[in-house]
């Protein structure tokens, strides 16, 4: 029997059926997915013959038959091959129960299967309508690629085996290390744990003796820091998945960085339409100078954590961004979209939970927080600085508000001048004065917000910046990261 779909052809040797030049019809409720493998499936084959011969699903079914079909569909769904992402994470050094030092690894990931054609077409059609583009538009490929995981369904009750496979390294932020550079541990020293993806997302902690990791060689001859490489296996996964883990010492300096409008232009402050366009349609662009600064810090031994309100479904898109603009490796902490309510929770809730976990995992490390004024980074970071005054040494906020207010005034002045007749110069001047007054009022409101947020904190603890060079020139950071308070680092 041959089963034709729009994307794949599946063949079963157990049932024969005459070929037809026309495309077979199927019920709109039948869960056929592009990733489905149903060879040697009597349940699927028998029902396909019945439905195909009639041209559609039967109209009249008894309750018993409906229950039976539901059970059969669940059996088919259980045969779906799934995919998995192991999120970039970190390990902390501590003393184990036996009194010996260990690396405790934070493991998180997501197991899923991509929805079938019908839902995919519906979602993409809606997205195109909202974006105002057609299927032939040159940005449609970006949309289809980046929206792929938003059409995925969570894998339920999937048992995974997580194991440490050795060391790796990467020159930039990525999902997994360079497989060609792995240092494989001896089989007798293999370390693994079990994890269960109850509703798609899974998490686990596992420990590796420090002595074992050191025997593999934490640094290569050039002094490049290496990463632990982990592997996730499951019977239902299409392929083995890999992830990397940053090894972070108890003491040192770490950077916790936002992504949108801090290191990547997203224009969150312009509203949902601008965010969707910049996220799904346009080429991703970085904030000038930020990649070089982060990379310089990383070469100086700073560990980096990327914390964002972006959902995990965008992780492959962000990986492409990190790769293109060479941002250094680090752990990633994005938003879980497993419940609709999380779409509407305050922007700082999920980020705060992630940052607090990092701070409490490394109580002896010093932290630099980097964000922007577009959302609630100021409020979040200032509150954390009051709660963890001995750990947070500096807050950098990229000022996107002042620049945007100035741009809006310039745009309105230009548009107003274009509409007015040339002989109404006095009206033009009056309109310009009104816009300037509005700009001044909004700027005052922003400054009032800044003063209120950082009230009571040491003025040297926080900085609003527009030029990324200000991050390098900060004396407090130079003293902590570089051990001196004068001079400017050489160019990378």
CSV table of C-alpha atoms in Angstrom, one decimal:
chain,number,residue,atom,x,y,z
A,1,UNK,CA,0.0,0.0,0.0
A,2,UNK,CA,1.2,3.5,-0.8
A,3,UNK,CA,0.0,6.4,1.3
A,4,UNK,CA,0.6,9.8,-0.4
A,5,UNK,CA,0.8,13.0,1.6
A,6,UNK,CA,1.9,16.5,0.5
A,7,UNK,CA,5.3,16.0,2.0
A,8,UNK,CA,6.2,12.3,2.3
A,9,UNK,CA,5.4,8.9,0.9
A,10,UNK,CA,5.0,6.0,3.3
A,11,UNK,CA,5.0,2.4,2.1
A,12,UNK,CA,3.8,-0.7,3.9
A,13,UNK,CA,4.6,-4.2,2.7
A,14,UNK,CA,1.7,-5.8,4.6
A,15,UNK,CA,-1.2,-4.5,2.6
A,16,UNK,CA,-1.6,-4.1,-1.2
A,17,UNK,CA,-3.8,-1.4,-2.7
A,18,UNK,CA,-4.2,-0.3,-6.3
A,19,UNK,CA,-2.5,2.9,-7.1
A,20,UNK,CA,-4.6,5.9,-8.2
A,21,UNK,CA,-3.5,9.0,-10.1
A,22,UNK,CA,-5.6,11.2,-7.9
A,23,UNK,CA,-4.6,12.2,-4.4
A,24,UNK,CA,-6.5,10.1,-1.7
A,25,UNK,CA,-8.8,12.0,0.6
A,26,UNK,CA,-8.5,11.7,4.3
A,27,UNK,CA,-10.5,12.8,7.3
A,28,UNK,CA,-9.7,16.2,8.7
A,29,UNK,CA,-9.6,14.6,12.1
A,30,UNK,CA,-7.1,11.9,11.3
A,31,UNK,CA,-3.7,12.7,12.9
A,32,UNK,CA,-1.4,12.2,9.9
A,33,UNK,CA,1.8,14.2,10.4
A,34,UNK,CA,4.8,14.8,8.1
A,35,UNK,CA,7.1,13.0,10.6
A,36,UNK,CA,4.9,9.9,11.0
A,37,UNK,CA,6.3,6.4,10.4
A,38,UNK,CA,3.6,3.8,10.3
A,39,UNK,CA,5.1,0.9,8.4
A,40,UNK,CA,3.7,-2.5,9.5
A,41,UNK,CA,0.9,-0.9,11.4
A,42,UNK,CA,-2.3,-3.0,11.0
A,43,UNK,CA,-4.3,-0.4,12.9
A,44,UNK,CA,-3.4,2.3,10.5
A,45,UNK,CA,-3.6,0.2,7.4
A,46,UNK,CA,-7.1,-1.2,8.0
A,47,UNK,CA,-8.5,2.2,8.8
A,48,UNK,CA,-6.8,3.8,5.8
A,49,UNK,CA,-8.4,1.3,3.5
A,50,UNK,CA,-11.8,1.9,4.9
A,51,UNK,CA,-11.5,5.7,4.8
A,52,UNK,CA,-9.8,5.9,1.4
A,53,UNK,CA,-12.4,3.6,-0.3
A,54,UNK,CA,-15.2,5.9,0.9
A,55,UNK,CA,-13.4,9.1,0.2
A,56,UNK,CA,-13.8,10.3,3.8
A,57,UNK,CA,-14.4,9.2,7.3
A,58,UNK,CA,-17.7,7.4,8.0
A,59,UNK,CA,-20.5,9.8,8.9
A,60,UNK,CA,-22.3,7.5,11.3
A,61,UNK,CA,-20.5,5.8,14.1
A,62,UNK,CA,-21.6,4.2,17.3
A,63,UNK,CA,-20.1,5.3,20.6
A,64,UNK,CA,-18.1,2.1,20.8
A,65,UNK,CA,-16.7,2.7,17.3
A,66,UNK,CA,-15.8,6.3,18.2
A,67,UNK,CA,-13.9,5.1,21.3
A,68,UNK,CA,-12.2,2.4,19.2
A,69,UNK,CA,-11.1,5.0,16.6
A,70,UNK,CA,-9.8,7.3,19.4
A,71,UNK,CA,-7.8,4.5,20.8
A,72,UNK,CA,-6.4,3.7,17.3
A,73,UNK,CA,-5.4,7.3,16.8
A,74,UNK,CA,-3.6,7.3,20.1
A,75,UNK,CA,-1.7,4.2,19.0
A,76,UNK,CA,-0.7,6.0,15.8
A,77,UNK,CA,0.4,9.1,17.7
A,78,UNK,CA,2.5,6.9,19.9
A,79,UNK,CA,4.5,5.9,16.9
A,80,UNK,CA,5.5,9.4,16.0
A,81,UNK,CA,9.2,10.1,15.9
A,82,UNK,CA,10.1,13.0,18.1
A,83,UNK,CA,12.8,15.6,18.2
A,84,UNK,CA,14.7,17.0,21.2
A,85,UNK,CA,16.6,20.2,22.2
A,86,UNK,CA,19.0,20.0,25.1
A,87,UNK,CA,19.3,23.6,26.3
A,88,UNK,CA,22.8,25.2,26.9
A,89,UNK,CA,23.3,25.0,30.6
A,90,UNK,CA,26.0,25.2,33.3
A,91,UNK,CA,27.7,23.1,36.0
A,92,UNK,CA,28.8,24.3,39.5
A,93,UNK,CA,31.7,22.9,41.5
A,94,UNK,CA,30.8,21.7,45.0
A,95,UNK,CA,31.5,19.0,47.6
A,96,UNK,CA,29.7,15.7,47.1
A,97,UNK,CA,28.3,13.4,49.8
A,98,UNK,CA,31.5,11.4,49.8
A,99,UNK,CA,33.5,14.6,50.7
A,100,UNK,CA,35.1,14.8,47.2
A,101,UNK,CA,34.6,17.7,44.7
A,102,UNK,CA,32.0,17.2,42.0
A,103,UNK,CA,30.5,19.1,39.1
A,104,UNK,CA,26.7,19.4,39.6
A,105,UNK,CA,25.1,19.8,36.1
A,106,UNK,CA,21.8,21.6,35.5
A,107,UNK,CA,20.1,19.8,32.7
A,108,UNK,CA,17.1,21.1,30.9
A,109,UNK,CA,15.5,20.4,27.5
A,110,UNK,CA,12.4,20.0,25.4
A,111,UNK,CA,11.1,16.9,23.5
A,112,UNK,CA,8.5,17.6,20.9
A,113,UNK,CA,7.0,16.6,17.5
A,114,UNK,CA,6.1,19.1,14.8
A,115,UNK,CA,2.4,19.4,14.0
A,116,UNK,CA,1.0,18.2,10.7
A,117,UNK,CA,0.2,20.0,7.5
A,118,UNK,CA,-3.3,21.2,8.4
A,119,UNK,CA,-2.3,23.2,11.5
A,120,UNK,CA,1.0,24.3,9.9
A,121,UNK,CA,-0.9,25.9,7.0
A,122,UNK,CA,-3.4,27.5,9.3
A,123,UNK,CA,-0.8,29.0,11.6
A,124,UNK,CA,1.4,30.2,8.7
A,125,UNK,CA,-1.6,31.7,6.9
A,126,UNK,CA,-2.6,33.6,10.0
A,127,UNK,CA,1.0,34.8,10.5
A,128,UNK,CA,1.3,36.0,6.9
A,129,UNK,CA,-2.0,37.9,7.3
A,130,UNK,CA,-0.7,39.6,10.4
A,131,UNK,CA,2.6,40.4,8.8
A,132,UNK,CA,1.0,41.6,5.5
A,133,UNK,CA,3.0,39.3,3.3
A,134,UNK,CA,2.3,36.6,0.7
A,135,UNK,CA,3.8,33.1,0.2
A,136,UNK,CA,5.9,34.5,-2.6
A,137,UNK,CA,7.3,37.3,-0.5
A,138,UNK,CA,11.1,37.0,0.0
A,139,UNK,CA,10.7,37.0,3.8
A,140,UNK,CA,8.3,34.0,3.8
A,141,UNK,CA,11.2,31.6,4.1
A,142,UNK,CA,12.3,33.3,7.3
A,143,UNK,CA,8.8,33.1,8.6
A,144,UNK,CA,8.4,29.4,7.9
A,145,UNK,CA,11.8,28.5,9.3
A,146,UNK,CA,11.6,30.5,12.5
A,147,UNK,CA,7.9,29.6,13.2
A,148,UNK,CA,8.5,25.9,12.8
A,149,UNK,CA,8.8,25.0,16.5
A,150,UNK,CA,5.7,27.1,17.4
A,151,UNK,CA,3.7,24.4,15.6
A,152,UNK,CA,5.2,21.6,17.7
A,153,UNK,CA,3.4,19.5,20.2
A,154,UNK,CA,5.0,18.5,23.5
A,155,UNK,CA,6.1,14.9,23.8
A,156,UNK,CA,4.3,13.3,26.7
A,157,UNK,CA,5.8,10.8,29.1
A,158,UNK,CA,9.0,10.3,27.1
A,159,UNK,CA,11.8,8.6,29.0
A,160,UNK,CA,15.2,9.9,28.2
A,161,UNK,CA,18.7,8.7,29.0
A,162,UNK,CA,21.1,11.6,29.7
A,163,UNK,CA,24.8,10.9,29.6
A,164,UNK,CA,28.1,12.8,29.7
A,165,UNK,CA,30.1,12.0,26.6
A,166,UNK,CA,33.2,14.1,27.1
A,167,UNK,CA,34.5,17.6,26.6
A,168,UNK,CA,34.1,20.0,23.7
A,169,UNK,CA,34.6,23.6,23.0
A,170,UNK,CA,33.0,26.3,20.9
A,171,UNK,CA,34.1,29.7,19.6
A,172,UNK,CA,30.6,31.1,19.9
A,173,UNK,CA,27.2,30.5,21.5
A,174,UNK,CA,25.7,27.4,20.0
A,175,UNK,CA,23.4,24.5,20.9
A,176,UNK,CA,26.1,21.9,21.0
A,177,UNK,CA,29.9,21.8,20.9
A,178,UNK,CA,32.1,20.7,18.1
A,179,UNK,CA,31.7,17.0,17.8
A,180,UNK,CA,35.1,16.6,16.0
A,181,UNK,CA,36.8,17.9,19.1
A,182,UNK,CA,35.2,15.6,21.7
A,183,UNK,CA,37.4,14.0,24.3
A,184,UNK,CA,35.5,10.8,24.9
A,185,UNK,CA,35.6,9.3,28.5
A,186,UNK,CA,36.5,5.6,28.9
A,187,UNK,CA,33.4,3.4,28.7
A,188,UNK,CA,33.9,2.2,32.3
A,189,UNK,CA,33.6,5.8,33.5
A,190,UNK,CA,30.4,6.6,31.6
A,191,UNK,CA,28.0,8.7,33.7
A,192,UNK,CA,24.3,8.9,33.0
A,193,UNK,CA,20.9,9.7,34.5
A,194,UNK,CA,17.3,9.3,33.6
A,195,UNK,CA,14.9,12.1,32.8
A,196,UNK,CA,11.2,12.1,31.9
A,197,UNK,CA,9.5,14.6,29.6
A,198,UNK,CA,6.1,14.5,31.2
A,199,UNK,CA,4.7,17.4,29.2
A,200,UNK,CA,7.5,18.0,26.8
A,201,UNK,CA,10.0,19.9,29.0
A,202,UNK,CA,12.4,17.9,31.2
A,203,UNK,CA,15.0,18.8,33.8
A,204,UNK,CA,17.4,16.8,35.9
A,205,UNK,CA,20.6,17.2,37.9
A,206,UNK,CA,23.6,14.9,37.5
A,207,UNK,CA,27.0,14.9,39.1
A,208,UNK,CA,30.5,14.2,37.6
A,209,UNK,CA,33.6,13.8,39.8
A,210,UNK,CA,35.9,16.8,39.3
A,211,UNK,CA,38.9,14.4,39.1
A,212,UNK,CA,37.4,12.6,36.2
A,213,UNK,CA,36.7,15.8,34.2
A,214,UNK,CA,40.2,17.0,35.0
A,215,UNK,CA,41.7,13.8,33.7
A,216,UNK,CA,40.1,14.6,30.3
A,217,UNK,CA,41.8,18.1,30.3
A,218,UNK,CA,39.7,21.1,31.0
A,219,UNK,CA,41.9,23.4,29.0
A,220,UNK,CA,43.5,22.8,25.6
A,221,UNK,CA,47.1,23.8,24.9
A,222,UNK,CA,46.0,27.4,23.9
A,223,UNK,CA,44.1,27.9,27.2
A,224,UNK,CA,40.6,27.8,25.6
A,225,UNK,CA,38.0,26.8,28.2
A,226,UNK,CA,36.2,23.6,27.4
A,227,UNK,CA,32.6,22.5,27.9
A,228,UNK,CA,31.1,19.3,29.1
A,229,UNK,CA,29.1,17.6,26.3
A,230,UNK,CA,26.0,15.7,27.2
A,231,UNK,CA,23.8,13.4,25.1
A,232,UNK,CA,20.1,12.7,25.2
A,233,UNK,CA,18.7,9.4,23.9
A,234,UNK,CA,15.2,8.0,23.8
A,235,UNK,CA,13.6,5.2,21.8
A,236,UNK,CA,11.2,7.6,20.1
A,237,UNK,CA,13.8,10.3,19.1
A,238,UNK,CA,14.6,10.7,15.5
A,239,UNK,CA,18.2,11.4,16.3
A,240,UNK,CA,20.5,11.6,19.3
A,241,UNK,CA,20.5,15.1,20.7
A,242,UNK,CA,23.5,16.9,22.2
A,243,UNK,CA,23.9,19.8,24.4
A,244,UNK,CA,26.8,21.6,26.2
A,245,UNK,CA,27.4,22.6,29.8
A,246,UNK,CA,29.6,25.5,30.9
A,247,UNK,CA,31.9,24.7,33.8
A,248,UNK,CA,31.7,27.6,36.2
A,249,UNK,CA,33.9,27.9,39.3
A,250,UNK,CA,32.5,29.0,42.7
A,251,UNK,CA,34.4,32.3,42.5
A,252,UNK,CA,34.8,34.8,39.7
A,253,UNK,CA,32.8,37.2,37.6
A,254,UNK,CA,29.6,36.4,35.6
A,255,UNK,CA,27.5,38.5,33.3
A,256,UNK,CA,23.7,38.0,33.2
A,257,UNK,CA,22.5,39.5,29.9
A,258,UNK,CA,19.1,40.2,28.4
A,259,UNK,CA,18.9,39.6,24.6
A,260,UNK,CA,16.1,41.7,23.0
A,261,UNK,CA,17.2,45.3,22.6
A,262,UNK,CA,20.2,44.7,24.7
A,263,UNK,CA,22.4,42.7,22.3
A,264,UNK,CA,19.9,42.1,19.5
A,265,UNK,CA,17.7,44.8,17.9
A,266,UNK,CA,14.0,43.8,18.5
A,267,UNK,CA,12.3,47.1,19.0
A,268,UNK,CA,10.1,45.7,21.8
A,269,UNK,CA,9.1,49.3,22.8
A,270,UNK,CA,7.4,49.7,19.4
A,271,UNK,CA,4.8,47.1,20.1
A,272,UNK,CA,3.9,43.5,19.1
A,273,UNK,CA,3.8,44.1,15.3
A,274,UNK,CA,7.4,45.5,15.3
A,275,UNK,CA,8.6,42.6,17.5
A,276,UNK,CA,6.9,40.0,15.2
A,277,UNK,CA,8.4,41.5,12.1
A,278,UNK,CA,11.9,41.7,13.6
A,279,UNK,CA,11.7,38.2,15.0
A,280,UNK,CA,10.2,36.3,12.2
A,281,UNK,CA,10.7,38.2,9.0
A,282,UNK,CA,13.7,40.5,9.0
A,283,UNK,CA,17.4,39.6,9.3
A,284,UNK,CA,18.5,39.6,12.9
A,285,UNK,CA,20.9,42.5,13.7
A,286,UNK,CA,23.1,43.0,16.8
A,287,UNK,CA,23.6,46.1,18.9
A,288,UNK,CA,26.9,47.6,17.8
A,289,UNK,CA,29.9,46.6,19.8
A,290,UNK,CA,28.2,44.3,22.2
A,291,UNK,CA,29.5,41.0,20.7
A,292,UNK,CA,33.1,42.3,20.9
A,293,UNK,CA,32.7,43.4,24.5
A,294,UNK,CA,31.1,40.1,25.6
A,295,UNK,CA,33.8,38.1,23.8
A,296,UNK,CA,36.5,40.2,25.4
A,297,UNK,CA,35.0,39.6,28.8
A,298,UNK,CA,34.7,35.9,28.1
A,299,UNK,CA,38.4,35.7,27.1
A,300,UNK,CA,39.2,37.3,30.5
A,301,UNK,CA,37.4,34.4,32.3
A,302,UNK,CA,33.9,35.9,32.7
A,303,UNK,CA,31.0,33.4,32.5
A,304,UNK,CA,27.9,34.5,30.6
A,305,UNK,CA,24.2,33.7,31.1
A,306,UNK,CA,21.7,34.8,28.5
A,307,UNK,CA,18.3,35.4,30.2
A,308,UNK,CA,15.4,36.4,28.1
A,309,UNK,CA,11.6,36.5,27.8
A,310,UNK,CA,11.9,35.0,24.3
A,311,UNK,CA,10.4,31.5,24.2
A,312,UNK,CA,12.5,28.3,23.8
A,313,UNK,CA,10.8,27.9,20.4
A,314,UNK,CA,13.2,30.6,19.2
A,315,UNK,CA,16.4,29.0,20.4
A,316,UNK,CA,17.4,27.7,16.9
A,317,UNK,CA,16.8,31.2,15.5
A,318,UNK,CA,18.9,32.7,18.3
A,319,UNK,CA,21.6,30.2,17.7
A,320,UNK,CA,21.9,31.5,14.2
A,321,UNK,CA,22.1,35.0,15.5
A,322,UNK,CA,24.8,34.1,18.0
A,323,UNK,CA,26.7,32.3,15.3
A,324,UNK,CA,26.5,35.1,12.8
A,325,UNK,CA,27.5,37.8,15.2
A,326,UNK,CA,30.0,35.6,17.2
A,327,UNK,CA,28.6,36.1,20.7
A,328,UNK,CA,30.5,33.9,23.2
A,329,UNK,CA,29.2,30.7,24.7
A,330,UNK,CA,27.1,30.7,27.8
A,331,UNK,CA,24.0,29.2,29.4
A,332,UNK,CA,20.6,30.1,27.9
A,333,UNK,CA,17.5,30.8,30.1
A,334,UNK,CA,14.4,31.5,28.0
A,335,UNK,CA,10.6,31.3,28.7
A,336,UNK,CA,8.6,28.1,28.8
A,337,UNK,CA,5.4,28.5,26.8
A,338,UNK,CA,3.7,25.4,28.2
A,339,UNK,CA,0.7,27.3,29.4
A,340,UNK,CA,-1.2,30.0,27.6
A,341,UNK,CA,-1.3,32.1,30.8
A,342,UNK,CA,2.4,32.6,30.6
A,343,UNK,CA,1.9,34.6,27.4
A,344,UNK,CA,0.4,37.4,29.6
A,345,UNK,CA,2.5,37.2,32.7
A,346,UNK,CA,4.6,40.3,33.6
A,347,UNK,CA,7.8,40.5,31.5
A,348,UNK,CA,10.1,40.2,34.6
A,349,UNK,CA,8.5,37.1,36.3
A,350,UNK,CA,10.2,34.3,34.4
A,351,UNK,CA,13.5,36.2,34.1
A,352,UNK,CA,13.6,36.9,37.8
A,353,UNK,CA,13.2,33.2,38.6
A,354,UNK,CA,16.1,32.3,36.3
A,355,UNK,CA,18.4,35.0,37.6
A,356,UNK,CA,17.7,34.1,41.3
A,357,UNK,CA,18.5,30.5,40.6
A,358,UNK,CA,21.9,31.5,39.1
A,359,UNK,CA,22.7,33.9,42.0
A,360,UNK,CA,21.9,31.3,44.6
A,361,UNK,CA,23.9,28.6,42.7
A,362,UNK,CA,27.0,30.9,42.8
A,363,UNK,CA,26.8,32.8,46.1
A,364,UNK,CA,30.5,33.7,46.0
A,365,UNK,CA,30.6,35.0,42.4
A,366,UNK,CA,30.3,38.7,41.4
A,367,UNK,CA,27.7,39.6,38.8
A,368,UNK,CA,27.2,42.2,36.1
A,369,UNK,CA,23.6,42.7,34.9
A,370,UNK,CA,23.1,44.0,31.4
A,371,UNK,CA,19.6,45.0,30.1
A,372,UNK,CA,17.7,47.8,28.4
A,373,UNK,CA,15.1,50.4,29.3
A,374,UNK,CA,12.4,49.1,26.9
A,375,UNK,CA,10.7,46.7,29.3
A,376,UNK,CA,11.3,46.1,33.0
A,377,UNK,CA,15.0,45.3,33.2
A,378,UNK,CA,15.7,48.4,35.3
A,379,UNK,CA,13.1,47.5,37.9
A,380,UNK,CA,14.1,43.8,38.0
A,381,UNK,CA,17.8,44.5,38.3
A,382,UNK,CA,17.5,47.2,40.9
A,383,UNK,CA,15.3,45.0,43.1
A,384,UNK,CA,17.9,42.1,42.8
A,385,UNK,CA,20.7,44.5,43.6
A,386,UNK,CA,18.9,45.4,46.9
A,387,UNK,CA,18.3,41.7,47.6
A,388,UNK,CA,21.8,40.5,46.7
A,389,UNK,CA,24.0,43.5,47.4
A,390,UNK,CA,27.2,41.5,48.0
A,391,UNK,CA,26.9,39.7,44.6
A,392,UNK,CA,25.7,42.3,42.1
A,393,UNK,CA,28.5,44.8,41.5
A,394,UNK,CA,27.2,46.6,38.4
A,395,UNK,CA,24.0,47.2,36.4
A,396,UNK,CA,24.2,48.4,32.8
A,397,UNK,CA,20.9,49.5,31.1
A,398,UNK,CA,21.0,50.3,27.4
A,399,UNK,CA,18.9,53.5,27.0
A,400,UNK,CA,16.6,52.8,24.1
A,401,UNK,CA,13.9,55.2,25.5
A,402,UNK,CA,15.7,58.6,24.9
A,403,UNK,CA,16.8,57.6,21.4
A,404,UNK,CA,13.3,56.4,20.5
A,405,UNK,CA,11.6,59.6,21.8
A,406,UNK,CA,14.0,61.7,19.8
A,407,UNK,CA,13.4,59.7,16.7
A,408,UNK,CA,9.6,59.9,17.1
A,409,UNK,CA,9.8,63.7,17.4
A,410,UNK,CA,12.0,64.0,14.3
A,411,UNK,CA,9.6,61.7,12.3
A,412,UNK,CA,6.6,63.8,13.4
A,413,UNK,CA,8.2,67.1,12.6
A,414,UNK,CA,9.3,65.8,9.1
A,415,UNK,CA,5.8,64.5,8.4
A,416,UNK,CA,4.1,67.7,9.6
A,417,UNK,CA,6.4,69.9,7.4
A,418,UNK,CA,5.6,67.7,4.4
A,419,UNK,CA,1.8,68.2,4.8
A,420,UNK,CA,1.8,72.0,5.5
A,421,UNK,CA,1.7,74.6,2.7
A,422,UNK,CA,4.9,76.7,2.5
A,423,UNK,CA,3.1,79.9,3.3
A,424,UNK,CA,2.1,78.7,6.8
A,425,UNK,CA,5.4,79.1,8.4
A,426,UNK,CA,4.0,80.3,11.7
A,427,UNK,CA,1.8,77.2,12.0
A,428,UNK,CA,4.8,75.0,11.2
A,429,UNK,CA,6.7,76.6,14.0
A,430,UNK,CA,3.9,76.3,16.4
A,431,UNK,CA,3.5,72.6,15.6
A,432,UNK,CA,7.2,72.0,16.1
A,433,UNK,CA,7.2,73.7,19.4
A,434,UNK,CA,4.3,71.6,20.6
A,435,UNK,CA,6.2,68.4,19.5
A,436,UNK,CA,9.4,69.5,21.3
A,437,UNK,CA,7.3,70.2,24.4
A,438,UNK,CA,5.9,66.7,24.2
A,439,UNK,CA,9.4,65.3,23.8
A,440,UNK,CA,10.6,67.2,26.9
A,441,UNK,CA,7.6,66.0,28.9
A,442,UNK,CA,8.1,62.3,28.0
A,443,UNK,CA,11.9,62.6,28.7
A,444,UNK,CA,11.1,64.0,32.1
A,445,UNK,CA,8.8,61.1,32.8
A,446,UNK,CA,11.5,58.7,31.8
A,447,UNK,CA,14.1,60.4,34.1
A,448,UNK,CA,11.6,60.3,36.9
A,449,UNK,CA,11.2,56.6,36.4
A,450,UNK,CA,15.0,56.1,36.4
A,451,UNK,CA,15.4,58.1,39.6
A,452,UNK,CA,12.7,56.2,41.4
A,453,UNK,CA,14.0,52.8,40.3
A,454,UNK,CA,17.5,53.3,41.5
A,455,UNK,CA,16.7,55.4,44.5
A,456,UNK,CA,18.9,54.5,47.5
A,457,UNK,CA,21.4,52.5,45.4
A,458,UNK,CA,25.0,53.6,45.1
A,459,UNK,CA,25.2,55.8,42.0
A,460,UNK,CA,28.3,53.9,40.9
A,461,UNK,CA,26.4,50.6,40.8
A,462,UNK,CA,24.3,51.5,37.8
A,463,UNK,CA,24.8,53.2,34.4
A,464,UNK,CA,22.5,54.1,31.6
A,465,UNK,CA,24.4,53.8,28.3
A,466,UNK,CA,23.8,54.4,24.6
A,467,UNK,CA,27.4,53.7,23.4
A,468,UNK,CA,28.6,50.2,24.2
A,469,UNK,CA,32.1,51.5,24.9
A,470,UNK,CA,30.8,52.7,28.2
A,471,UNK,CA,30.8,49.0,29.4
A,472,UNK,CA,34.5,48.8,28.9
A,473,UNK,CA,35.4,52.1,30.5
A,474,UNK,CA,33.5,51.4,33.8
A,475,UNK,CA,36.1,51.5,36.6
A,476,UNK,CA,34.1,49.2,38.9
A,477,UNK,CA,34.0,46.5,36.2
A,478,UNK,CA,37.6,46.9,35.2
A,479,UNK,CA,38.6,46.5,38.8
A,480,UNK,CA,36.6,43.3,39.2
A,481,UNK,CA,37.2,41.7,35.8
A,482,UNK,CA,40.7,42.9,35.0
A,483,UNK,CA,42.1,43.6,38.4
A,484,UNK,CA,43.0,47.2,37.6
A,485,UNK,CA,41.3,50.6,37.4
A,486,UNK,CA,43.0,52.4,34.5
A,487,UNK,CA,43.7,51.9,30.8
A,488,UNK,CA,41.4,50.7,28.0
A,489,UNK,CA,41.6,47.1,26.8
A,490,UNK,CA,43.1,46.6,23.4
A,491,UNK,CA,40.8,45.9,20.5
A,492,UNK,CA,39.8,42.3,20.0
